[in-house]
Amino acid sequence: MPRVTVHRKAHFNAAHRIFNKEWSDQKNLEFFGKCSNPNYHGHNYDLIVSVTGEVDPVSGFVMDLSILRRLIKSEIEEAFDHKNLNVEVSEFKKMNPTAENIAVVIYDKLRVKIDEKLDLSIKLYETPRNFVTYSGE
Amino acid sequence: MPRVTVHRKAHFNAAHRIFNKEWSDQKNLEFFGKCSNPNYHGHNYDLIVSVTGEVDPVSGFVMDLSILRRLIKSEIEEAFDHKNLNVEVSEFKKMNPTAENIAVVIYDKLRVKIDEKLDLSIKLYETPRNFVTYSGE
Amino acid sequence: MPRVTVHRKAHFNAAHRIFNKEWSDQKNLEFFGKCSNPNYHGHNYDLIVSVTGEVDPVSGFVMDLSILRRLIKSEIEEAFDHKNLNVEVSEFKKMNPTAENIAVVIYDKLRVKIDEKLDLSIKLYETPRNFVTYSGE
Amino acid sequence: MPRVTVHRKAHFNAAHRIFNKEWSDQKNLEFFGKCSNPNYHGHNYDLIVSVTGEVDPVSGFVMDLSILRRLIKSEIEEAFDHKNLNVEVSEFKKMNPTAENIAVVIYDKLRVKIDEKLDLSIKLYETPRNFVTYSGE
Amino acid sequence: MPRVTVHRKAHFNAAHRIFNKEWSDQKNLEFFGKCSNPNYHGHNYDLIVSVTGEVDPVSGFVMDLSILRRLIKSEIEEAFDHKNLNVEVSEFKKMNPTAENIAVVIYDKLRVKIDEKLDLSIKLYETPRNFVTYSGE
Amino acid sequence: MPRVTVHRKAHFNAAHRIFNKEWSDQKNLEFFGKCSNPNYHGHNYDLIVSVTGEVDPVSGFVMDLSILRRLIKSEIEEAFDHKNLNVEVSEFKKMNPTAENIAVVIYDKLRVKIDEKLDLSIKLYETPRNFVTYSGE
């Protein structure tokens, strides 16, 4: 059977601050610029989750996208949407919520919920001009 | 001379919280939903500033867009970008930073800087699905 | 209080056929081209509903967009999404489902549900290149 | 009958130079910046033509969009696409091809070809961030 | 010579119904939801065809995109645009027209028309939020 | 550490002419069509630069995107923006400025400025419908 990738787009709005807890505010400002503002700023994050596998000959699906949609909703949107990532999302209590790290966290949260036979990839837009991709490598 | 409207798009990223200071967190949650999260959330705001007037026959311009671009940068982006609107923007210390109110504040800040002969209009996208327009009426 | 317009974007996917029931298939084909295909074709319709009014000083809202979102869902999306407009939507049993007529029907369905003090306008994209606007005039 | 506006999107790619022929290259550079480069630069122009009128009860159309599409093709795209606006478009031999002036020229060229009962409006994107609108006022 | 991928975007509008012919309407509704509506629904499909190969040193092209554009028009758009995929496209008389299967059919139809030295890949958007990719694996 | 790709979007507007200097205008017109217009035409080029590497555990970055942004500005935008590619960019004095060749030139200019441990890829949109990708293969 042909191997196809199916993609599902979602989004969440969140506040965050990019900084290293072990550095001073001054050092964070020098290194991370205005992204380290201690009062937080925020983004409309656009998320594309991609799943690759063989097309099932009975359904014509790689994976039922309504299942994927609900999985993204329960695992990612409910955890991240309208939240302060630094304050309210446990993974970022110790880890800097850069786009890179958010993508890795999203991958790890979804990877355990999706059949191992299927490959997984994450694309995360922090803004239309800054975005990241991660495939578990 | 023909009257033409020129539009310039800009953007800023900010954190905010939608709430009424005189209400309890509970009442704010009931009325404003997850937008009232006391830890803030955030958006990539897209802003379109529109200026209407007669085309100057010498330059072919209604208004030099590089002047408008710098005006948006100095008056709006420097005040709002990577800021917490509730905490760091004086206009929202007393006023709820809804998209409606942010658009009115942007209009008021730009109106005093732009020639009275020119009409002004503001379009502000809080998300690609929620946006507002204001023309000073 | 300032008068602001708030906009909410929604979408629905539907099949339709553009034709005049009193004409032959041949005359419909000559006039409406491939849009008159008796087997139907379809579109991803994007809908923008715009509501204009004074900003409420307590909430900072013209209208609660979550109420507008639910209204669009119950009145428009549930009636039109994943439907055959000619066969399953009563308004188009007698009326050709052109973008113009769909916009007028959406306007009429929402107008009776929204406070008379608020102005209403509809923008409907049949494709990214063909779209219509209607404000009840 | 309801009055609806129908919109048709088109595009053309062209080279141009913004300058006043009666000024020196130096004065043009000071006033118009890099847009006055004597070797030309260029844009992908996006054009939206909007026509307002009553919906015809027989066809359900304000105006047949395939007629409007062909009119844009013959009057605008064939004249402007893959052209040097300053050198090859007669209207800009004497007039600076700013977005404002291009919109006015497009309006004038289409106005004479469209039924007087219908209102006409032009939106022209020089870039996604700089655009103009003109309605014949 | 460097190996580059060239991409060409196209689109078609079509009606379809997602269902397994050997199942009852009830079982199809339970499995495929509203996508199985027997009266059909429809989409604006966006298609990106990608061709990879060495850049020709004389033309500077991997493949002449106007040839690719005409190939997409004759092989895909003329077969699918403004059609009912289930009823009018022979490949889907026996196969469910899911986005996955449509992408595989498009790949197979183009693969035989494009030089074997060139790699081919298909991206098909059913909606802006649901899309698939296929590279012949 | 996880390997993530970070993407940064930029843009430049330029004029160009696609032609082979050793061919006659007539042969260029036959082969390249209106793109070979000797008076030039132009585009709004959108550029996405992608850099792949391990996430640094201290910063949470693959590469500081503000460094990448400045690199794109100094190496690409200052060289190409508001320029005539054939006349003013040395690489295209001998090489046809097709999208393929422009992408290869951009890759080569950035490759020498970015740490060898990081992989580099270029995506260049000549128009929203015609674009190319190059990864140095």
JSON list of C-alpha atoms in Angstrom, two decimals, chain A residues 2-11 55 58-62 65, chain E residues 20 23 31-32 96 98 100-101 104 128-134 137:
[
{"chain": "A", "resi": 2, "resn": "PRO", "atom": "CA", "xyz": [1.21, 3.56, -0.66]},
{"chain": "A", "resi": 3, "resn": "ARG", "atom": "CA", "xyz": [2.72, 5.47, 2.28]},
{"chain": "A", "resi": 4, "resn": "VAL", "atom": "CA", "xyz": [1.06, 8.87, 2.62]},
{"chain": "A", "resi": 5, "resn": "THR", "atom": "CA", "xyz": [1.48, 11.67, 5.17]},
{"chain": "A", "resi": 6, "resn": "VAL", "atom": "CA", "xyz": [-1.66, 13.28, 6.59]},
{"chain": "A", "resi": 7, "resn": "HIS", "atom": "CA", "xyz": [-1.43, 16.73, 8.14]},
{"chain": "A", "resi": 8, "resn": "ARG", "atom": "CA", "xyz": [-3.78, 18.41, 10.62]},
{"chain": "A", "resi": 9, "resn": "LYS", "atom": "CA", "xyz": [-3.55, 22.11, 11.51]},
{"chain": "A", "resi": 10, "resn": "ALA", "atom": "CA", "xyz": [-4.48, 23.41, 14.97]},
{"chain": "A", "resi": 11, "resn": "HIS", "atom": "CA", "xyz": [-3.69, 26.50, 17.03]},
{"chain": "A", "resi": 55, "resn": "VAL", "atom": "CA", "xyz": [-3.23, 3.94, 3.44]},
{"chain": "A", "resi": 58, "resn": "VAL", "atom": "CA", "xyz": [-10.92, -0.35, 3.54]},
{"chain": "A", "resi": 59, "resn": "SER", "atom": "CA", "xyz": [-11.19, 3.23, 4.85]},
{"chain": "A", "resi": 60, "resn": "GLY", "atom": "CA", "xyz": [-8.81, 5.00, 2.47]},
{"chain": "A", "resi": 61, "resn": "PHE", "atom": "CA", "xyz": [-7.28, 6.64, 5.58]},
{"chain": "A", "resi": 62, "resn": "VAL", "atom": "CA", "xyz": [-3.75, 6.65, 7.02]},
{"chain": "A", "resi": 65, "resn": "LEU", "atom": "CA", "xyz": [-8.20, 12.79, 11.12]},
{"chain": "E", "resi": 20, "resn": "ASN", "atom": "CA", "xyz": [-17.33, 2.28, 1.65]},
{"chain": "E", "resi": 23, "resn": "TRP", "atom": "CA", "xyz": [-21.21, -0.81, 4.12]},
{"chain": "E", "resi": 31, "resn": "PHE", "atom": "CA", "xyz": [-17.38, 5.56, 10.70]},
{"chain": "E", "resi": 32, "resn": "PHE", "atom": "CA", "xyz": [-17.01, 8.56, 8.37]},
{"chain": "E", "resi": 96, "resn": "ASN", "atom": "CA", "xyz": [-13.03, 5.93, -1.71]},
{"chain": "E", "resi": 98, "resn": "THR", "atom": "CA", "xyz": [-10.30, 10.39, 0.55]},
{"chain": "E", "resi": 100, "resn": "GLU", "atom": "CA", "xyz": [-5.02, 10.15, 0.61]},
{"chain": "E", "resi": 101, "resn": "ASN", "atom": "CA", "xyz": [-6.46, 8.29, -2.36]},
{"chain": "E", "resi": 104, "resn": "VAL", "atom": "CA", "xyz": [-2.16, 8.78, -4.98]},
{"chain": "E", "resi": 128, "resn": "PRO", "atom": "CA", "xyz": [-6.56, 24.63, 4.92]},
{"chain": "E", "resi": 129, "resn": "ARG", "atom": "CA", "xyz": [-6.54, 22.42, 8.05]},
{"chain": "E", "resi": 130, "resn": "ASN", "atom": "CA", "xyz": [-6.53, 18.91, 6.46]},
{"chain": "E", "resi": 131, "resn": "PHE", "atom": "CA", "xyz": [-3.96, 18.00, 3.85]},
{"chain": "E", "resi": 132, "resn": "VAL", "atom": "CA", "xyz": [-1.80, 15.11, 2.64]},
{"chain": "E", "resi": 133, "resn": "THR", "atom": "CA", "xyz": [1.55, 14.50, 0.92]},
{"chain": "E", "resi": 134, "resn": "TYR", "atom": "CA", "xyz": [2.63, 11.56, -1.25]},
{"chain": "E", "resi": 137, "resn": "GLU", "atom": "CA", "xyz": [6.80, 5.32, -1.75]}
]
